[in-house]
Amino acid sequence: RGLKTIAKMTTVDEIKGYYAWEWSSSWAGPSGTNLGICFNGYSEVATALSKCTKTVSTLDEVRWVSIGGGGENGHGIITPSVLATAGGSASKFSIAGFKGVMFDVEVVEGTNDDLTAAFTSAIQHLK
């Protein structure tokens, strides 16, 4: 597992984070930040990790990866299946150097009940 929730993430009083766009040429955060999130726009774990490989070492010490996005060209759509895969991938995220996952929920497919259950399960598995 090895991933942490925000509450367990750090002992600092305030979390100051930023998105580092994986397609950008620079991924360092502004001065004073303590959480860097590699934003990639993809919902598939393997693609998100592949896109964020080059950014992970440049992020702040607490490094997260995003899953999801705007749905352009079918990328980034959050479904119960996507959430199940993400929830089952905690060790992959950890091995890649990430300490957490940020779901970028812009486009979803599925019923409210199915998505709620899938989010609950994914979060439990990523703790």
Short mmCIF file of N, CA and C in Angstrom, two decimals:
data_model
loop_
_atom_site.label_atom_id
_atom_site.label_comp_id
_atom_site.label_asym_id
_atom_site.label_seq_id
_atom_site.Cartn_x
_atom_site.Cartn_y
_atom_site.Cartn_z
N ARG A 1 0.84 -1.18 0.00
CA ARG A 1 0.00 0.00 0.00
C ARG A 1 0.88 1.24 0.00
N GLY A 2 1.22 1.78 1.12
CA GLY A 2 2.16 2.88 1.18
C GLY A 2 1.61 4.26 0.82
N LEU A 3 0.36 4.37 0.42
CA LEU A 3 -0.19 5.68 0.09
C LEU A 3 -0.85 6.27 1.32
N LYS A 4 -0.97 7.56 1.35
CA LYS A 4 -1.49 8.22 2.53
C LYS A 4 -2.65 9.15 2.18
N THR A 5 -3.51 9.32 3.12
CA THR A 5 -4.56 10.33 2.96
C THR A 5 -3.98 11.67 3.38
N ILE A 6 -4.63 12.76 3.02
CA ILE A 6 -4.13 14.08 3.39
C ILE A 6 -3.96 14.20 4.89
N ALA A 7 -4.87 13.64 5.66
CA ALA A 7 -4.80 13.76 7.11
C ALA A 7 -3.52 13.13 7.66
N LYS A 8 -3.01 12.10 7.03
CA LYS A 8 -1.82 11.42 7.50
C LYS A 8 -0.56 11.88 6.77
N MET A 9 -0.73 12.71 5.76
CA MET A 9 0.33 13.03 4.83
C MET A 9 1.53 13.71 5.46
N THR A 10 1.30 14.64 6.31
CA THR A 10 2.39 15.47 6.79
C THR A 10 2.05 16.03 8.16
N THR A 11 3.05 16.51 8.85
CA THR A 11 2.81 17.09 10.16
C THR A 11 2.68 18.60 10.10
N VAL A 12 2.80 19.19 8.93
CA VAL A 12 2.68 20.64 8.83
C VAL A 12 1.23 21.05 9.04
N ASP A 13 1.04 22.30 9.46
CA ASP A 13 -0.29 22.79 9.74
C ASP A 13 -1.10 23.09 8.48
N GLU A 14 -0.42 23.40 7.40
CA GLU A 14 -1.12 23.81 6.19
C GLU A 14 -0.53 23.09 4.98
N ILE A 15 -1.41 22.61 4.13
CA ILE A 15 -1.00 21.96 2.90
C ILE A 15 -1.10 22.97 1.78
N LYS A 16 -0.01 23.17 1.08
CA LYS A 16 0.03 24.08 -0.07
C LYS A 16 0.51 23.27 -1.27
N GLY A 17 -0.41 22.96 -2.14
CA GLY A 17 -0.07 22.11 -3.27
C GLY A 17 -0.22 22.81 -4.60
N TYR A 18 0.17 22.10 -5.64
CA TYR A 18 0.09 22.61 -7.00
C TYR A 18 0.00 21.45 -7.97
N TYR A 19 -0.58 21.72 -9.12
CA TYR A 19 -0.58 20.76 -10.22
C TYR A 19 0.63 21.03 -11.10
N ALA A 20 1.33 19.97 -11.45
CA ALA A 20 2.42 20.05 -12.42
C ALA A 20 1.92 19.34 -13.68
N TRP A 21 1.63 20.09 -14.72
CA TRP A 21 1.13 19.50 -15.96
C TRP A 21 2.22 18.65 -16.59
N GLU A 22 1.93 17.40 -16.86
CA GLU A 22 2.96 16.50 -17.37
C GLU A 22 3.47 16.94 -18.74
N TRP A 23 2.71 17.70 -19.49
CA TRP A 23 3.13 18.12 -20.82
C TRP A 23 3.95 19.41 -20.79
N SER A 24 4.12 19.97 -19.62
CA SER A 24 4.88 21.21 -19.47
C SER A 24 6.38 20.92 -19.49
N SER A 25 7.18 21.94 -19.65
CA SER A 25 8.63 21.76 -19.63
C SER A 25 9.22 21.99 -18.25
N SER A 26 8.42 22.42 -17.29
CA SER A 26 8.90 22.66 -15.94
C SER A 26 7.85 22.18 -14.94
N TRP A 27 8.29 21.46 -13.90
CA TRP A 27 7.33 20.88 -12.97
C TRP A 27 7.56 21.29 -11.53
N ALA A 28 8.48 22.18 -11.29
CA ALA A 28 8.73 22.62 -9.91
C ALA A 28 7.59 23.53 -9.45
N GLY A 29 7.23 23.39 -8.20
CA GLY A 29 6.15 24.20 -7.66
C GLY A 29 6.62 25.55 -7.18
N PRO A 30 5.68 26.43 -6.91
CA PRO A 30 6.02 27.75 -6.37
C PRO A 30 6.67 27.61 -4.99
N SER A 31 7.37 28.62 -4.58
CA SER A 31 8.00 28.65 -3.27
C SER A 31 6.94 28.47 -2.18
N GLY A 32 7.27 27.66 -1.20
CA GLY A 32 6.37 27.46 -0.06
C GLY A 32 5.40 26.31 -0.21
N THR A 33 5.42 25.61 -1.33
CA THR A 33 4.50 24.48 -1.50
C THR A 33 5.10 23.23 -0.85
N ASN A 34 4.23 22.29 -0.49
CA ASN A 34 4.69 21.05 0.11
C ASN A 34 3.99 19.82 -0.46
N LEU A 35 3.22 19.99 -1.52
CA LEU A 35 2.52 18.88 -2.17
C LEU A 35 2.51 19.13 -3.67
N GLY A 36 3.12 18.24 -4.44
CA GLY A 36 3.11 18.35 -5.89
C GLY A 36 2.29 17.23 -6.50
N ILE A 37 1.40 17.58 -7.42
CA ILE A 37 0.53 16.60 -8.06
C ILE A 37 0.83 16.59 -9.55
N CYS A 38 1.24 15.44 -10.07
CA CYS A 38 1.44 15.32 -11.50
C CYS A 38 0.07 15.20 -12.16
N PHE A 39 -0.33 16.24 -12.88
CA PHE A 39 -1.60 16.24 -13.59
C PHE A 39 -1.35 15.75 -15.01
N ASN A 40 -2.14 14.76 -15.43
CA ASN A 40 -1.92 14.15 -16.74
C ASN A 40 -3.16 14.03 -17.61
N GLY A 41 -4.35 14.06 -17.03
CA GLY A 41 -5.58 14.01 -17.80
C GLY A 41 -6.06 12.62 -18.19
N TYR A 42 -5.43 11.58 -17.67
CA TYR A 42 -5.79 10.22 -18.03
C TYR A 42 -6.42 9.48 -16.85
N SER A 43 -7.33 8.56 -17.17
CA SER A 43 -7.96 7.78 -16.12
C SER A 43 -7.35 6.38 -16.00
N GLU A 44 -6.63 5.92 -17.01
CA GLU A 44 -5.99 4.61 -16.94
C GLU A 44 -4.70 4.73 -16.15
N VAL A 45 -4.54 3.88 -15.15
CA VAL A 45 -3.40 3.94 -14.25
C VAL A 45 -2.09 3.85 -15.02
N ALA A 46 -1.96 2.87 -15.90
CA ALA A 46 -0.70 2.68 -16.63
C ALA A 46 -0.33 3.91 -17.45
N THR A 47 -1.31 4.52 -18.10
CA THR A 47 -1.05 5.71 -18.90
C THR A 47 -0.68 6.89 -18.02
N ALA A 48 -1.41 7.08 -16.93
CA ALA A 48 -1.11 8.19 -16.02
C ALA A 48 0.31 8.06 -15.47
N LEU A 49 0.68 6.87 -15.04
CA LEU A 49 2.03 6.67 -14.51
C LEU A 49 3.08 6.86 -15.59
N SER A 50 2.81 6.38 -16.78
CA SER A 50 3.75 6.57 -17.89
C SER A 50 3.96 8.04 -18.19
N LYS A 51 2.88 8.80 -18.22
CA LYS A 51 2.96 10.23 -18.50
C LYS A 51 3.69 10.99 -17.39
N CYS A 52 3.60 10.50 -16.16
CA CYS A 52 4.17 11.22 -15.02
C CYS A 52 5.57 10.75 -14.62
N THR A 53 6.12 9.80 -15.31
CA THR A 53 7.45 9.29 -14.97
C THR A 53 8.49 10.40 -14.94
N LYS A 54 8.44 11.27 -15.93
CA LYS A 54 9.46 12.33 -16.03
C LYS A 54 9.29 13.43 -14.98
N THR A 55 8.12 13.54 -14.38
CA THR A 55 7.88 14.62 -13.43
C THR A 55 8.12 14.23 -11.98
N VAL A 56 8.04 12.95 -11.67
CA VAL A 56 8.00 12.53 -10.27
C VAL A 56 9.18 13.04 -9.46
N SER A 57 10.37 13.01 -9.99
CA SER A 57 11.54 13.42 -9.20
C SER A 57 11.62 14.93 -9.00
N THR A 58 10.87 15.70 -9.76
CA THR A 58 10.94 17.16 -9.65
C THR A 58 9.84 17.74 -8.76
N LEU A 59 8.88 16.92 -8.38
CA LEU A 59 7.78 17.39 -7.53
C LEU A 59 8.26 17.59 -6.10
N ASP A 60 7.49 18.35 -5.32
CA ASP A 60 7.78 18.49 -3.90
C ASP A 60 7.86 17.10 -3.27
N GLU A 61 8.42 17.03 -2.07
CA GLU A 61 8.65 15.74 -1.42
C GLU A 61 7.39 14.88 -1.33
N VAL A 62 6.26 15.49 -1.08
CA VAL A 62 5.00 14.76 -1.05
C VAL A 62 4.45 14.80 -2.47
N ARG A 63 4.52 13.65 -3.16
CA ARG A 63 4.20 13.57 -4.58
C ARG A 63 2.93 12.75 -4.80
N TRP A 64 2.00 13.36 -5.50
CA TRP A 64 0.76 12.67 -5.84
C TRP A 64 0.62 12.63 -7.35
N VAL A 65 -0.24 11.74 -7.82
CA VAL A 65 -0.55 11.63 -9.25
C VAL A 65 -2.05 11.79 -9.42
N SER A 66 -2.46 12.42 -10.52
CA SER A 66 -3.90 12.55 -10.77
C SER A 66 -4.39 11.39 -11.62
N ILE A 67 -5.64 11.04 -11.40
CA ILE A 67 -6.35 10.06 -12.23
C ILE A 67 -7.65 10.74 -12.65
N GLY A 68 -7.87 10.82 -13.96
CA GLY A 68 -9.07 11.45 -14.49
C GLY A 68 -8.74 12.70 -15.27
N GLY A 69 -9.77 13.32 -15.80
CA GLY A 69 -9.58 14.53 -16.58
C GLY A 69 -10.85 14.93 -17.30
N GLY A 70 -10.68 15.68 -18.35
CA GLY A 70 -11.80 16.29 -19.05
C GLY A 70 -12.53 15.41 -20.04
N GLY A 71 -12.03 14.24 -20.31
CA GLY A 71 -12.72 13.32 -21.19
C GLY A 71 -12.46 13.52 -22.67
N GLU A 72 -11.54 14.43 -23.04
CA GLU A 72 -11.25 14.63 -24.45
C GLU A 72 -10.73 13.33 -25.06
N ASN A 73 -11.24 13.01 -26.24
CA ASN A 73 -10.83 11.79 -26.96
C ASN A 73 -11.01 10.54 -26.11
N GLY A 74 -11.92 10.57 -25.16
CA GLY A 74 -12.18 9.41 -24.32
C GLY A 74 -11.24 9.24 -23.15
N HIS A 75 -10.26 10.14 -23.02
CA HIS A 75 -9.31 10.06 -21.91
C HIS A 75 -9.88 10.77 -20.68
N GLY A 76 -9.58 10.22 -19.52
CA GLY A 76 -9.92 10.92 -18.29
C GLY A 76 -11.30 10.66 -17.73
N ILE A 77 -12.11 9.84 -18.38
CA ILE A 77 -13.47 9.58 -17.90
C ILE A 77 -13.41 8.65 -16.68
N ILE A 78 -14.06 9.05 -15.62
CA ILE A 78 -14.11 8.25 -14.39
C ILE A 78 -15.33 7.34 -14.44
N THR A 79 -15.07 6.04 -14.31
CA THR A 79 -16.12 5.02 -14.27
C THR A 79 -15.88 4.14 -13.04
N PRO A 80 -16.86 3.32 -12.67
CA PRO A 80 -16.60 2.38 -11.58
C PRO A 80 -15.40 1.46 -11.86
N SER A 81 -15.23 1.06 -13.10
CA SER A 81 -14.09 0.21 -13.46
C SER A 81 -12.76 0.94 -13.28
N VAL A 82 -12.71 2.19 -13.69
CA VAL A 82 -11.50 3.01 -13.50
C VAL A 82 -11.17 3.12 -12.03
N LEU A 83 -12.17 3.36 -11.21
CA LEU A 83 -11.96 3.50 -9.76
C LEU A 83 -11.49 2.18 -9.14
N ALA A 84 -12.05 1.07 -9.60
CA ALA A 84 -11.62 -0.23 -9.09
C ALA A 84 -10.15 -0.49 -9.44
N THR A 85 -9.77 -0.17 -10.66
CA THR A 85 -8.38 -0.36 -11.08
C THR A 85 -7.45 0.54 -10.27
N ALA A 86 -7.82 1.81 -10.10
CA ALA A 86 -6.99 2.72 -9.32
C ALA A 86 -6.87 2.23 -7.88
N GLY A 87 -7.97 1.81 -7.30
CA GLY A 87 -7.95 1.31 -5.93
C GLY A 87 -7.06 0.09 -5.76
N GLY A 88 -6.99 -0.74 -6.79
CA GLY A 88 -6.16 -1.94 -6.74
C GLY A 88 -4.71 -1.69 -7.13
N SER A 89 -4.36 -0.44 -7.37
CA SER A 89 -3.02 -0.12 -7.87
C SER A 89 -2.16 0.64 -6.87
N ALA A 90 -2.50 0.58 -5.60
CA ALA A 90 -1.74 1.33 -4.59
C ALA A 90 -0.25 1.02 -4.66
N SER A 91 0.09 -0.25 -4.80
CA SER A 91 1.52 -0.59 -4.84
C SER A 91 2.19 -0.03 -6.09
N LYS A 92 1.50 0.01 -7.20
CA LYS A 92 2.07 0.59 -8.43
C LYS A 92 2.35 2.08 -8.25
N PHE A 93 1.42 2.80 -7.63
CA PHE A 93 1.62 4.22 -7.38
C PHE A 93 2.83 4.42 -6.46
N SER A 94 2.90 3.62 -5.41
CA SER A 94 3.98 3.74 -4.44
C SER A 94 5.33 3.43 -5.07
N ILE A 95 5.41 2.36 -5.82
CA ILE A 95 6.66 1.98 -6.49
C ILE A 95 7.12 3.07 -7.45
N ALA A 96 6.17 3.75 -8.09
CA ALA A 96 6.50 4.83 -9.03
C ALA A 96 6.95 6.10 -8.32
N GLY A 97 6.85 6.14 -6.99
CA GLY A 97 7.32 7.29 -6.24
C GLY A 97 6.24 8.24 -5.76
N PHE A 98 4.99 7.85 -5.94
CA PHE A 98 3.88 8.72 -5.52
C PHE A 98 3.35 8.28 -4.16
N LYS A 99 2.98 9.27 -3.35
CA LYS A 99 2.46 9.01 -2.01
C LYS A 99 0.95 9.14 -1.92
N GLY A 100 0.32 9.56 -3.01
CA GLY A 100 -1.12 9.73 -2.98
C GLY A 100 -1.70 9.87 -4.37
N VAL A 101 -3.02 9.81 -4.45
CA VAL A 101 -3.76 9.91 -5.71
C VAL A 101 -4.80 11.01 -5.56
N MET A 102 -4.90 11.85 -6.57
CA MET A 102 -5.92 12.89 -6.63
C MET A 102 -6.84 12.54 -7.80
N PHE A 103 -8.11 12.33 -7.53
CA PHE A 103 -9.06 12.06 -8.60
C PHE A 103 -9.53 13.39 -9.19
N ASP A 104 -9.30 13.56 -10.48
CA ASP A 104 -9.74 14.75 -11.21
C ASP A 104 -11.07 14.38 -11.87
N VAL A 105 -12.14 14.68 -11.18
CA VAL A 105 -13.47 14.23 -11.61
C VAL A 105 -14.15 15.33 -12.41
N GLU A 106 -14.08 15.22 -13.72
CA GLU A 106 -14.73 16.17 -14.62
C GLU A 106 -15.83 15.50 -15.43
N VAL A 107 -15.59 14.27 -15.86
CA VAL A 107 -16.56 13.52 -16.66
C VAL A 107 -16.69 12.13 -16.04
N VAL A 108 -17.92 11.72 -15.79
CA VAL A 108 -18.16 10.39 -15.20
C VAL A 108 -19.16 9.62 -16.06
N GLU A 109 -19.07 8.31 -15.95
CA GLU A 109 -20.06 7.40 -16.56
C GLU A 109 -20.41 6.36 -15.51
N GLY A 110 -21.70 6.18 -15.27
CA GLY A 110 -22.16 5.23 -14.28
C GLY A 110 -23.26 5.85 -13.45
N THR A 111 -23.95 5.00 -12.71
CA THR A 111 -25.02 5.50 -11.85
C THR A 111 -24.42 6.13 -10.59
N ASN A 112 -25.20 6.95 -9.93
CA ASN A 112 -24.73 7.56 -8.68
C ASN A 112 -24.35 6.48 -7.67
N ASP A 113 -25.20 5.46 -7.54
CA ASP A 113 -24.93 4.40 -6.57
C ASP A 113 -23.64 3.65 -6.90
N ASP A 114 -23.44 3.32 -8.19
CA ASP A 114 -22.24 2.58 -8.58
C ASP A 114 -20.99 3.42 -8.40
N LEU A 115 -21.05 4.69 -8.75
CA LEU A 115 -19.89 5.57 -8.60
C LEU A 115 -19.57 5.81 -7.12
N THR A 116 -20.60 6.01 -6.31
CA THR A 116 -20.38 6.22 -4.87
C THR A 116 -19.71 5.00 -4.25
N ALA A 117 -20.20 3.82 -4.57
CA ALA A 117 -19.61 2.58 -4.04
C ALA A 117 -18.17 2.42 -4.54
N ALA A 118 -17.93 2.73 -5.81
CA ALA A 118 -16.59 2.59 -6.38
C ALA A 118 -15.60 3.58 -5.77
N PHE A 119 -16.04 4.83 -5.55
CA PHE A 119 -15.17 5.82 -4.89
C PHE A 119 -14.85 5.36 -3.47
N THR A 120 -15.85 4.92 -2.74
CA THR A 120 -15.65 4.47 -1.37
C THR A 120 -14.63 3.33 -1.32
N SER A 121 -14.78 2.37 -2.21
CA SER A 121 -13.86 1.24 -2.26
C SER A 121 -12.45 1.67 -2.64
N ALA A 122 -12.33 2.50 -3.67
CA ALA A 122 -11.01 2.96 -4.12
C ALA A 122 -10.28 3.70 -3.00
N ILE A 123 -10.99 4.58 -2.32
CA ILE A 123 -10.38 5.35 -1.24
C ILE A 123 -9.90 4.43 -0.11
N GLN A 124 -10.70 3.44 0.23
CA GLN A 124 -10.32 2.50 1.26
C GLN A 124 -9.05 1.74 0.88
N HIS A 125 -8.96 1.33 -0.38
CA HIS A 125 -7.79 0.58 -0.84
C HIS A 125 -6.54 1.45 -0.99
N LEU A 126 -6.72 2.73 -1.16
CA LEU A 126 -5.57 3.63 -1.33
C LEU A 126 -5.07 4.21 -0.02
N LYS A 127 -5.74 3.93 1.08
CA LYS A 127 -5.30 4.47 2.37
C LYS A 127 -4.03 3.79 2.82
#
